[in-house]
Amino acid sequence: MGEDFEHIVIGAGISGLGMAHCSVKRGVSTLVLEEGNRVGGCMNTWTFPDCDDFWTEAGSHTCFNSYGNLLGILKDLGLMERLTGKGKLHYRLWRNNESRSIFSSLHPWELIRSLPHLFSGTKADRSVAEFFGAGLGRRNYRDLFGPAFRAVVCQEADDFPADLLFRRKPKQKEVMRSFTFPGGLSDIPRAIARQDALEVRTGQRVSGVVRVSDGYQVRTAAGEVLRSRSLSLAVPPDAAAALLPEGLEELRDLVGGIGISEIETVVVCVPATALAHLLPLAGLISVDDAFYSMVSRDYLPDDRYRGFAFHFRPRKLDADARIERICRALGITPDRIAGLFRVSNKLPALRAGHSELVRKIDTLLAGDRLAITGNWFLGVSIEDCLTRSYQECRRLFPG
Ligand SMILES: Cc1cc2nc3c(=O)[nH]c(=O)nc-3n(C[C@H](O)[C@H](O)[C@H](O)COP(=O)(O)OP(=O)(O)OC[C@H]3O[C@@H](n4cnc5c(N)ncnc54)[C@H](O)[C@@H]3O)c2cc1C
């Protein structure tokens, strides 16, 4: 015998927590099961215990005033007062082991000649390289925008769907343009998970799902069996494919075909006094190095420490070589690193034409008590995740 719930959500990243928040608001008793020992998934603020609890983001770092669903959740939870503005800083390019201004790689005449294509062309079914290469100029794409898009999606961006790279979202002008939280973005998933109406269990890897007459049976790796009338999968596509129950083979094939991009992130904390030579910056966009990007914590200055997350291509360099690259980019020696944290991140490797695949997935899900959400439907941003979760929540629990 197992426990019964109205709704079980598998995965406590922002997609799963958004789904759960929506369903408890609709009065549905909801349990969230998370494999890791913390909630948030890619929203992962790392605190360095040996550096006076100074924190740096190991995953997502910025939310915008165009994140309407997120702002709705923050209002529900009474968190709007805690929004913390980010200092205005600029990214720089990292090329040939040198930091340069973005404009040093811009070909302005080519940009002016190409721009009409950007405003007249359609993004649908076109790759980032096709659409933005034509709209910004091939050399601009090669030298500047290609590396910048790669930094945004932390993977080769050429084949990524142009319509899912940046989706236009209405801005709430009364809210600050970009923000974080006093304890970093992990404050958000933690606050969602803490609400009384919601039960969240961490350290619970789900190993199998079976369809039963009145819903779903969920088995955890520890051997526990739970039952629910409705079920939501909010895990990366490879994990979702492995969990889709028998009878949904066509769906499993579609989901299993979605690629995954791995990112090896190294976060370092350095005493501010060791970095007097490095002006505050938003981060580095790498053109030709083994990392896609570096994102700094300089947007929230601290007298004692500065923090940097380097997002490396997988399997390119060993641990020591990565430290050597980090030190080169920061202009320090390894002994100046006061704190270090490594984490693997995963993002979906979406391809042009992805929206058609999502339409097929949705056709197969129609009428089912099963929902699927994640950063592999409408785009990878936090708000794209929440938009998908809210669509699926309204489908499962209308009214
Ligand atoms: C380096 C980086 C920087 C980013 N920067 C930004 C940014 O600044 N702004 C922005 O808007 N977006 C940003 N993003 C994107 C955004 O953070 C992610 O797309 C989003 O957080 C993904 O949320 P998710 O819930 O869909 O997936 P995840 O966060 O991957 O969550 C999935 C969860 O499912 C759990 N899980 C998997 N399998 C199982 C199982 N079998 N049983 C139980 N649990 C399971 C995992 O442990 C995980 O916690 C960034 C992403 C990365 C990687």
Tab-separated table of C-alpha atoms and ligand atoms in Angstrom:
chain	number	residue	atom	x	y	z
A	1	MET	CA	0.000	0.000	0.000
A	2	GLY	CA	1.236	3.549	-0.644
A	3	GLU	CA	0.233	7.102	0.182
A	4	ASP	CA	-2.404	8.826	-1.960
A	5	PHE	CA	-2.214	12.393	-3.275
A	6	GLU	CA	-4.338	14.395	-5.690
A	7	HIS	CA	-1.237	15.569	-7.562
A	8	ILE	CA	2.418	14.541	-7.525
A	9	VAL	CA	5.093	16.686	-9.201
A	10	ILE	CA	8.443	15.066	-9.989
A	11	GLY	CA	11.326	17.573	-9.924
A	12	ALA	CA	11.719	20.674	-7.719
A	13	GLY	CA	13.371	23.011	-10.207
A	14	ILE	CA	11.456	26.209	-10.983
A	15	SER	CA	9.244	24.328	-13.495
A	16	GLY	CA	8.093	21.786	-10.910
A	17	LEU	CA	7.741	24.350	-8.128
A	18	GLY	CA	5.800	26.679	-10.454
A	19	MET	CA	3.477	23.811	-11.355
A	20	ALA	CA	3.039	22.965	-7.667
A	21	HIS	CA	2.427	26.604	-6.703
A	22	CYS	CA	-0.279	26.875	-9.366
A	23	SER	CA	-1.968	23.636	-8.327
A	24	VAL	CA	-2.079	24.418	-4.583
A	25	LYS	CA	-3.522	27.843	-5.451
A	26	ARG	CA	-6.319	25.913	-7.142
A	27	GLY	CA	-6.915	23.932	-3.973
A	28	VAL	CA	-5.280	20.692	-5.176
A	29	SER	CA	-3.265	18.797	-2.545
A	30	THR	CA	0.205	18.480	-4.051
A	31	LEU	CA	3.399	16.605	-3.241
A	32	VAL	CA	6.737	17.459	-4.920
A	33	LEU	CA	9.464	14.794	-5.095
A	34	GLU	CA	13.037	15.941	-5.712
A	35	GLU	CA	16.076	13.765	-6.269
A	36	GLY	CA	18.638	16.263	-4.934
A	37	ASN	CA	19.062	17.397	-1.345
A	38	ARG	CA	17.872	20.936	-2.119
A	39	VAL	CA	15.174	22.569	-4.227
A	40	GLY	CA	15.829	24.868	-7.200
A	41	GLY	CA	17.644	22.705	-9.790
A	42	CYS	CA	19.467	25.190	-12.072
A	43	MET	CA	18.591	28.012	-9.637
A	44	ASN	CA	21.531	27.313	-7.402
A	45	THR	CA	23.079	30.005	-5.213
A	46	TRP	CA	26.307	28.742	-3.713
A	47	THR	CA	27.345	30.049	-0.284
A	48	PHE	CA	31.043	29.784	0.618
A	49	PRO	CA	31.238	28.857	4.327
A	50	ASP	CA	34.942	29.749	4.480
A	51	CYS	CA	34.311	33.185	2.974
A	52	ASP	CA	31.910	34.649	5.584
A	53	ASP	CA	28.960	33.091	3.726
A	54	PHE	CA	29.556	35.218	0.640
A	55	TRP	CA	27.426	33.782	-2.172
A	56	THR	CA	27.667	33.506	-5.954
A	57	GLU	CA	25.208	32.035	-8.449
A	58	ALA	CA	26.256	28.660	-9.888
A	59	GLY	CA	23.286	28.652	-12.290
A	60	SER	CA	20.739	31.316	-13.162
A	61	HIS	CA	21.619	34.809	-12.021
A	62	THR	CA	19.080	37.319	-13.374
A	63	CYS	CA	15.320	37.791	-13.420
A	64	PHE	CA	13.636	40.576	-15.369
A	65	ASN	CA	10.518	42.720	-15.016
A	66	SER	CA	9.152	40.847	-18.047
A	67	TYR	CA	8.867	37.648	-15.955
A	68	GLY	CA	5.132	38.096	-15.315
A	69	ASN	CA	4.375	34.627	-13.936
A	70	LEU	CA	7.372	34.829	-11.622
A	71	LEU	CA	6.296	38.270	-10.368
A	72	GLY	CA	2.828	36.816	-9.732
A	73	ILE	CA	4.356	34.103	-7.522
A	74	LEU	CA	6.522	36.640	-5.696
A	75	LYS	CA	3.396	38.755	-5.023
A	76	ASP	CA	1.505	35.665	-3.766
A	77	LEU	CA	4.353	34.939	-1.351
A	78	GLY	CA	4.773	38.566	-0.207
A	79	LEU	CA	8.310	38.745	-1.584
A	80	MET	CA	8.124	41.898	-3.735
A	81	GLU	CA	9.749	43.964	-0.980
A	82	ARG	CA	12.826	41.747	-1.196
A	83	LEU	CA	13.574	42.322	-4.875
A	84	THR	CA	17.170	43.506	-5.045
A	85	GLY	CA	18.312	45.616	-8.004
A	86	LYS	CA	21.411	44.620	-9.912
A	87	GLY	CA	24.143	47.200	-10.546
A	88	LYS	CA	24.507	48.159	-14.196
A	89	LEU	CA	27.654	46.539	-15.543
A	90	HIS	CA	28.807	45.431	-18.979
A	91	TYR	CA	29.955	42.132	-20.390
A	92	ARG	CA	33.346	41.974	-22.109
A	93	LEU	CA	34.675	39.638	-24.758
A	94	TRP	CA	37.414	37.139	-23.972
A	95	ARG	CA	39.498	36.406	-27.061
A	96	ASN	CA	43.127	35.334	-27.527
A	97	ASN	CA	43.527	35.366	-23.728
A	98	GLU	CA	42.580	39.021	-23.568
A	99	SER	CA	39.577	40.909	-22.289
A	100	ARG	CA	38.208	43.381	-24.872
A	101	SER	CA	35.217	45.641	-25.182
A	102	ILE	CA	32.190	44.252	-27.008
A	103	PHE	CA	32.429	47.050	-29.578
A	104	SER	CA	35.945	46.022	-30.609
A	105	SER	CA	34.370	43.085	-32.481
A	106	LEU	CA	31.415	44.899	-34.016
A	107	HIS	CA	31.368	45.477	-37.775
A	108	PRO	CA	29.034	48.521	-37.812
A	109	TRP	CA	28.537	48.879	-41.584
A	110	GLU	CA	27.684	45.238	-41.964
A	111	LEU	CA	25.211	45.605	-39.100
A	112	ILE	CA	23.489	48.574	-40.731
A	113	ARG	CA	23.261	46.720	-44.070
A	114	SER	CA	21.869	43.562	-42.442
A	115	LEU	CA	19.401	44.984	-39.905
A	116	PRO	CA	16.407	45.166	-42.320
A	117	HIS	CA	16.512	41.322	-42.477
A	118	LEU	CA	16.217	41.193	-38.694
A	119	PHE	CA	12.958	43.117	-38.684
A	120	SER	CA	11.426	41.697	-41.876
A	121	GLY	CA	12.400	38.006	-41.503
A	122	THR	CA	10.489	35.288	-39.643
A	123	LYS	CA	12.152	33.300	-36.875
A	124	ALA	CA	9.799	30.309	-37.180
A	125	ASP	CA	11.615	27.081	-38.116
A	126	ARG	CA	14.923	28.921	-38.541
A	127	SER	CA	18.099	28.309	-36.610
A	128	VAL	CA	19.911	31.020	-34.654
A	129	ALA	CA	22.762	30.999	-37.194
A	130	GLU	CA	20.395	31.369	-40.169
A	131	PHE	CA	18.201	34.071	-38.701
A	132	PHE	CA	20.707	36.162	-36.764
A	133	GLY	CA	23.511	35.570	-39.270
A	134	ALA	CA	21.334	37.238	-41.926
A	135	GLY	CA	19.940	39.901	-39.598
A	136	LEU	CA	23.183	41.002	-37.933
A	137	GLY	CA	25.722	40.191	-40.639
A	138	ARG	CA	27.836	37.054	-41.005
A	139	ARG	CA	31.026	38.591	-39.607
A	140	ASN	CA	29.157	40.136	-36.675
A	141	TYR	CA	27.629	36.747	-36.009
A	142	ARG	CA	31.011	35.006	-36.150
A	143	ASP	CA	32.961	37.516	-34.063
A	144	LEU	CA	30.411	38.770	-31.558
A	145	PHE	CA	26.803	37.616	-31.571
A	146	GLY	CA	27.481	33.893	-32.143
A	147	PRO	CA	29.717	33.719	-29.042
A	148	ALA	CA	27.200	35.862	-27.106
A	149	PHE	CA	24.298	33.525	-27.985
A	150	ARG	CA	26.499	30.548	-27.074
A	151	ALA	CA	27.097	32.194	-23.698
A	152	VAL	CA	23.333	32.685	-23.191
A	153	VAL	CA	22.393	29.039	-23.834
A	154	CYS	CA	25.716	27.556	-22.580
A	155	GLN	CA	26.143	25.375	-25.679
A	156	GLU	CA	26.795	25.670	-29.418
A	157	ALA	CA	23.969	27.988	-30.439
A	158	ASP	CA	24.083	27.799	-34.260
A	159	ASP	CA	21.343	25.140	-34.526
A	160	PHE	CA	19.242	26.414	-31.607
A	161	PRO	CA	15.724	27.536	-32.686
A	162	ALA	CA	15.740	31.288	-33.342
A	163	ASP	CA	12.181	31.693	-32.007
A	164	LEU	CA	13.099	30.129	-28.631
A	165	LEU	CA	16.269	32.102	-27.932
A	166	PHE	CA	14.602	35.315	-26.740
A	167	ARG	CA	10.821	35.317	-26.529
A	168	ARG	CA	9.279	38.769	-26.233
A	169	LYS	CA	7.467	39.180	-22.903
A	170	PRO	CA	5.547	42.238	-21.708
A	171	LYS	CA	7.474	44.334	-19.170
A	172	GLN	CA	6.013	45.510	-15.865
A	173	LYS	CA	7.550	48.973	-15.926
A	174	GLU	CA	6.750	49.692	-12.263
A	175	VAL	CA	9.151	46.871	-11.297
A	176	MET	CA	12.957	47.247	-11.489
A	177	ARG	CA	14.276	46.006	-14.837
A	178	SER	CA	16.499	43.198	-13.557
A	179	PHE	CA	16.742	41.807	-10.083
A	180	THR	CA	18.043	39.209	-7.700
A	181	PHE	CA	17.373	38.587	-3.983
A	182	PRO	CA	19.370	39.346	-0.818
A	183	GLY	CA	20.409	35.693	-0.549
A	184	GLY	CA	20.591	35.143	-4.322
A	185	LEU	CA	17.982	33.611	-6.633
A	186	SER	CA	17.728	30.417	-4.558
A	187	ASP	CA	15.602	32.501	-2.170
A	188	ILE	CA	12.781	32.056	-4.730
A	189	PRO	CA	12.537	28.228	-4.961
A	190	ARG	CA	13.089	27.975	-1.216
A	191	ALA	CA	10.189	30.354	-0.530
A	192	ILE	CA	7.873	28.504	-2.927
A	193	ALA	CA	8.745	25.163	-1.306
A	194	ARG	CA	8.274	26.535	2.248
A	195	GLN	CA	4.608	27.490	1.885
A	196	ASP	CA	2.321	25.538	4.233
A	197	ALA	CA	-0.043	24.307	1.537
A	198	LEU	CA	2.723	22.434	-0.255
A	199	GLU	CA	4.620	19.293	0.687
A	200	VAL	CA	8.123	18.937	-0.778
A	201	ARG	CA	10.346	15.919	-0.151
A	202	THR	CA	14.008	16.138	-1.160
A	203	GLY	CA	16.413	13.203	-1.520
A	204	GLN	CA	13.637	11.260	-3.291
A	205	ARG	CA	14.666	10.026	-6.725
A	206	VAL	CA	11.711	8.711	-8.660
A	207	SER	CA	12.711	5.515	-10.451
A	208	GLY	CA	9.475	4.457	-12.150
A	209	VAL	CA	5.922	5.463	-13.013
A	210	VAL	CA	3.022	3.121	-13.783
A	211	ARG	CA	-0.441	4.012	-15.048
A	212	VAL	CA	-3.238	2.615	-12.898
A	213	SER	CA	-7.004	2.789	-13.411
A	214	ASP	CA	-7.515	5.967	-11.358
A	215	GLY	CA	-4.217	7.770	-12.008
A	216	TYR	CA	-0.521	7.030	-11.531
A	217	GLN	CA	1.682	4.996	-9.252
A	218	VAL	CA	5.106	6.475	-8.525
A	219	ARG	CA	7.985	4.407	-7.186
A	220	THR	CA	11.026	6.018	-5.554
A	221	ALA	CA	14.560	4.616	-5.670
A	222	ALA	CA	14.178	3.858	-1.943
A	223	GLY	CA	11.289	1.528	-2.829
A	224	GLU	CA	8.427	3.718	-1.589
A	225	VAL	CA	5.213	3.621	-3.632
A	226	LEU	CA	2.954	6.681	-3.876
A	227	ARG	CA	-0.256	7.185	-5.852
A	228	SER	CA	-1.852	10.258	-7.380
A	229	ARG	CA	-4.776	11.083	-9.630
A	230	SER	CA	-2.685	13.615	-11.595
A	231	LEU	CA	1.027	13.552	-12.258
A	232	SER	CA	3.460	16.198	-13.524
A	233	LEU	CA	6.930	15.474	-14.842
A	234	ALA	CA	9.201	18.519	-14.367
A	235	VAL	CA	12.596	16.947	-15.077
A	236	PRO	CA	15.059	17.232	-17.992
A	237	PRO	CA	13.996	15.401	-21.186
A	238	ASP	CA	16.259	12.361	-20.681
A	239	ALA	CA	14.834	11.829	-17.189
A	240	ALA	CA	11.265	12.413	-18.453
A	241	ALA	CA	11.716	9.817	-21.236
A	242	ALA	CA	12.943	7.276	-18.678
A	243	LEU	CA	9.912	7.918	-16.444
A	244	LEU	CA	7.139	7.927	-19.058
A	245	PRO	CA	4.990	4.885	-18.305
A	246	GLU	CA	4.116	1.978	-20.590
A	247	GLY	CA	1.417	2.833	-23.103
A	248	LEU	CA	3.045	6.190	-23.936
A	249	GLU	CA	5.811	4.861	-26.199
A	250	GLU	CA	5.260	7.435	-28.973
A	251	LEU	CA	5.595	10.238	-26.423
A	252	ARG	CA	8.667	8.555	-24.931
A	253	ASP	CA	10.322	8.431	-28.375
A	254	LEU	CA	9.647	12.112	-29.041
A	255	VAL	CA	10.903	13.248	-25.631
A	256	GLY	CA	13.889	10.876	-25.704
A	257	GLY	CA	15.023	12.446	-28.986
A	258	ILE	CA	15.630	15.851	-27.387
A	259	GLY	CA	19.337	16.459	-26.827
A	260	ILE	CA	21.001	17.547	-23.618
A	261	SER	CA	23.912	19.911	-23.259
A	262	GLU	CA	26.151	19.463	-20.245
A	263	ILE	CA	27.951	22.367	-18.616
A	264	GLU	CA	30.761	22.016	-16.095
A	265	THR	CA	30.520	25.051	-13.861
A	266	VAL	CA	33.329	26.194	-11.560
A	267	VAL	CA	32.499	28.948	-9.079
A	268	VAL	CA	35.291	30.813	-7.319
A	269	CYS	CA	35.411	33.359	-4.553
A	270	VAL	CA	38.400	35.713	-4.416
A	271	PRO	CA	39.271	38.409	-1.810
A	272	ALA	CA	38.465	41.821	-3.284
A	273	THR	CA	41.965	43.044	-2.398
A	274	ALA	CA	43.491	40.474	-4.798
A	275	LEU	CA	41.467	41.881	-7.701
A	276	ALA	CA	42.156	45.612	-7.510
A	277	HIS	CA	43.372	45.406	-11.135
A	278	LEU	CA	40.039	44.043	-12.427
A	279	LEU	CA	37.296	46.632	-12.886
A	280	PRO	CA	33.800	45.463	-11.936
A	281	LEU	CA	32.181	43.661	-14.862
A	282	ALA	CA	29.025	41.671	-15.632
A	283	GLY	CA	31.075	38.823	-17.039
A	284	LEU	CA	33.055	37.523	-19.986
A	285	ILE	CA	31.744	36.127	-23.262
A	286	SER	CA	34.347	33.684	-24.497
A	287	VAL	CA	35.067	33.610	-28.227
A	288	ASP	CA	37.748	30.949	-28.343
A	289	ASP	CA	38.372	29.515	-24.883
A	290	ALA	CA	37.162	26.306	-23.201
A	291	PHE	CA	34.447	28.141	-21.265
A	292	TYR	CA	31.273	29.568	-22.800
A	293	SER	CA	31.064	32.427	-20.356
A	294	MET	CA	31.986	33.773	-16.971
A	295	VAL	CA	29.289	35.510	-14.905
A	296	SER	CA	30.445	37.715	-12.046
A	297	ARG	CA	28.690	38.614	-8.789
A	298	ASP	CA	29.908	42.233	-9.138
A	299	TYR	CA	26.282	43.377	-9.688
A	300	LEU	CA	25.890	43.187	-5.901
A	301	PRO	CA	29.195	44.584	-4.619
A	302	ASP	CA	30.762	43.283	-1.430
A	303	ASP	CA	33.735	44.885	0.351
A	304	ARG	CA	35.381	41.568	1.180
A	305	TYR	CA	34.963	39.199	-1.738
A	306	ARG	CA	34.177	38.909	-5.456
A	307	GLY	CA	32.622	35.815	-7.009
A	308	PHE	CA	32.729	34.369	-10.530
A	309	ALA	CA	31.014	31.392	-12.191
A	310	PHE	CA	32.867	29.951	-15.185
A	311	HIS	CA	30.669	27.762	-17.395
A	312	PHE	CA	32.951	25.265	-19.167
A	313	ARG	CA	32.343	22.980	-22.119
A	314	PRO	CA	32.235	19.395	-20.833
A	315	ARG	CA	35.247	17.090	-21.071
A	316	LYS	CA	37.526	19.748	-22.626
A	317	LEU	CA	39.934	20.356	-19.738
A	318	ASP	CA	40.825	18.604	-16.514
A	319	ALA	CA	40.256	20.277	-13.136
A	320	ASP	CA	43.749	21.815	-12.917
A	321	ALA	CA	43.618	23.201	-16.447
A	322	ARG	CA	40.266	24.837	-15.660
A	323	ILE	CA	41.763	26.562	-12.630
A	324	GLU	CA	44.632	27.736	-14.793
A	325	ARG	CA	42.142	29.277	-17.299
A	326	ILE	CA	40.179	30.914	-14.510
A	327	CYS	CA	43.331	32.438	-13.027
A	328	ARG	CA	44.418	33.689	-16.445
A	329	ALA	CA	41.036	35.345	-17.043
A	330	LEU	CA	41.034	36.959	-13.577
A	331	GLY	CA	44.743	37.835	-13.600
A	332	ILE	CA	45.497	36.030	-10.320
A	333	THR	CA	47.508	33.062	-9.077
A	334	PRO	CA	45.677	29.943	-7.780
A	335	ASP	CA	46.602	30.689	-4.156
A	336	ARG	CA	44.336	33.775	-4.273
A	337	ILE	CA	41.229	31.588	-4.694
A	338	ALA	CA	39.565	31.574	-1.276
A	339	GLY	CA	36.614	29.332	-2.110
A	340	LEU	CA	35.786	26.934	-4.945
A	341	PHE	CA	32.699	24.992	-5.910
A	342	ARG	CA	32.062	22.699	-8.903
A	343	VAL	CA	28.677	21.658	-10.246
A	344	SER	CA	27.350	20.049	-13.432
A	345	ASN	CA	24.485	21.877	-15.071
A	346	LYS	CA	22.282	20.533	-17.863
A	347	LEU	CA	20.325	22.489	-20.446
A	348	PRO	CA	18.244	21.130	-23.332
A	349	ALA	CA	19.892	21.238	-26.768
A	350	LEU	CA	16.847	22.401	-28.728
A	351	ARG	CA	16.874	22.434	-32.520
A	352	ALA	CA	15.121	24.492	-35.220
A	353	GLY	CA	11.585	23.116	-35.701
A	354	HIS	CA	11.237	22.368	-31.979
A	355	SER	CA	7.825	24.080	-31.771
A	356	GLU	CA	6.385	21.394	-34.083
A	357	LEU	CA	7.730	18.683	-31.755
A	358	VAL	CA	6.068	20.433	-28.797
A	359	ARG	CA	2.763	20.485	-30.730
A	360	LYS	CA	3.055	16.692	-31.214
A	361	ILE	CA	3.825	16.178	-27.515
A	362	ASP	CA	0.796	18.274	-26.571
A	363	THR	CA	-1.454	16.317	-28.938
A	364	LEU	CA	-0.375	13.061	-27.278
A	365	LEU	CA	-0.927	14.523	-23.785
A	366	ALA	CA	-4.398	15.925	-24.549
A	367	GLY	CA	-7.075	14.382	-22.320
A	368	ASP	CA	-4.501	12.704	-20.045
A	369	ARG	CA	-4.039	13.394	-16.304
A	370	LEU	CA	-0.292	13.581	-17.031
A	371	ALA	CA	1.456	16.954	-17.509
A	372	ILE	CA	4.981	17.578	-18.713
A	373	THR	CA	6.808	20.822	-18.084
A	374	GLY	CA	10.377	22.080	-18.110
A	375	ASN	CA	12.794	24.370	-19.874
A	376	TRP	CA	12.436	22.353	-23.098
A	377	PHE	CA	9.070	23.649	-24.349
A	378	LEU	CA	8.974	27.418	-24.801
A	379	GLY	CA	12.599	28.310	-24.058
A	380	VAL	CA	15.104	27.964	-21.231
A	381	SER	CA	14.496	31.127	-19.189
A	382	ILE	CA	12.881	30.930	-15.766
A	383	GLU	CA	9.805	32.674	-17.139
A	384	ASP	CA	9.583	30.274	-20.115
A	385	CYS	CA	9.558	27.404	-17.589
A	386	LEU	CA	6.783	29.041	-15.583
A	387	THR	CA	4.709	29.847	-18.671
A	388	ARG	CA	4.781	26.177	-19.647
A	389	SER	CA	3.998	25.059	-16.087
A	390	TYR	CA	1.007	27.404	-15.876
A	391	GLN	CA	-0.316	26.194	-19.261
A	392	GLU	CA	-0.099	22.608	-18.073
A	393	CYS	CA	-1.589	23.457	-14.664
A	394	ARG	CA	-4.630	25.080	-16.334
A	395	ARG	CA	-5.052	21.986	-18.534
A	396	LEU	CA	-4.965	19.548	-15.577
A	397	PHE	CA	-6.960	21.724	-13.168
A	398	PRO	CA	-9.230	24.029	-15.190
A	399	GLY	CA	-11.392	26.672	-13.497
B	1	LIG	C1	24.440	28.317	-16.001
B	1	LIG	C2	23.016	28.724	-16.227
B	1	LIG	C3	22.664	30.089	-16.189
B	1	LIG	C4	21.329	30.467	-16.387
B	1	LIG	N1	20.994	31.793	-16.270
B	1	LIG	C5	19.685	32.154	-16.337
B	1	LIG	C6	19.296	33.488	-16.040
B	1	LIG	O1	20.121	34.324	-15.644
B	1	LIG	N2	17.973	33.818	-16.148
B	1	LIG	C7	17.032	32.899	-16.530
B	1	LIG	O2	15.845	33.254	-16.653
B	1	LIG	N3	17.380	31.619	-16.778
B	1	LIG	C8	18.668	31.219	-16.671
B	1	LIG	N4	19.029	29.918	-16.869
B	1	LIG	C9	17.994	28.940	-17.238
B	1	LIG	C10	17.114	28.503	-16.068
B	1	LIG	O3	17.799	28.640	-14.852
B	1	LIG	C11	16.723	27.015	-16.242
B	1	LIG	O4	16.277	26.749	-17.539
B	1	LIG	C12	15.617	26.650	-15.255
B	1	LIG	O5	15.977	26.988	-13.926
B	1	LIG	C13	15.324	25.150	-15.397
B	1	LIG	O6	14.327	24.788	-14.483
B	1	LIG	P1	13.621	23.358	-14.597
B	1	LIG	O7	12.798	23.198	-13.380
B	1	LIG	O8	12.949	23.215	-15.909
B	1	LIG	O9	14.798	22.288	-14.636
B	1	LIG	P2	15.945	21.954	-13.505
B	1	LIG	O10	16.295	23.210	-12.845
B	1	LIG	O11	16.919	21.171	-14.248
B	1	LIG	O12	15.120	21.081	-12.464
B	1	LIG	C14	14.813	19.730	-12.681
B	1	LIG	C15	14.827	19.056	-11.306
B	1	LIG	O13	14.396	17.697	-11.474
B	1	LIG	C16	15.149	16.889	-10.580
B	1	LIG	N5	15.087	15.506	-11.039
B	1	LIG	C17	15.607	14.968	-12.200
B	1	LIG	N6	15.329	13.648	-12.283
B	1	LIG	C18	14.596	13.340	-11.177
B	1	LIG	C19	13.992	12.131	-10.695
B	1	LIG	N7	14.094	10.979	-11.377
B	1	LIG	N8	13.318	12.161	-9.516
B	1	LIG	C20	13.200	13.318	-8.794
B	1	LIG	N9	13.752	14.503	-9.216
B	1	LIG	C21	14.437	14.514	-10.381
B	1	LIG	C22	16.553	17.496	-10.640
B	1	LIG	O14	17.319	17.121	-9.524
B	1	LIG	C23	16.213	18.987	-10.688
B	1	LIG	O15	16.181	19.561	-9.389
B	1	LIG	C24	20.353	29.487	-16.656
B	1	LIG	C25	20.694	28.132	-16.684
B	1	LIG	C26	22.011	27.748	-16.456
B	1	LIG	C27	22.364	26.285	-16.455
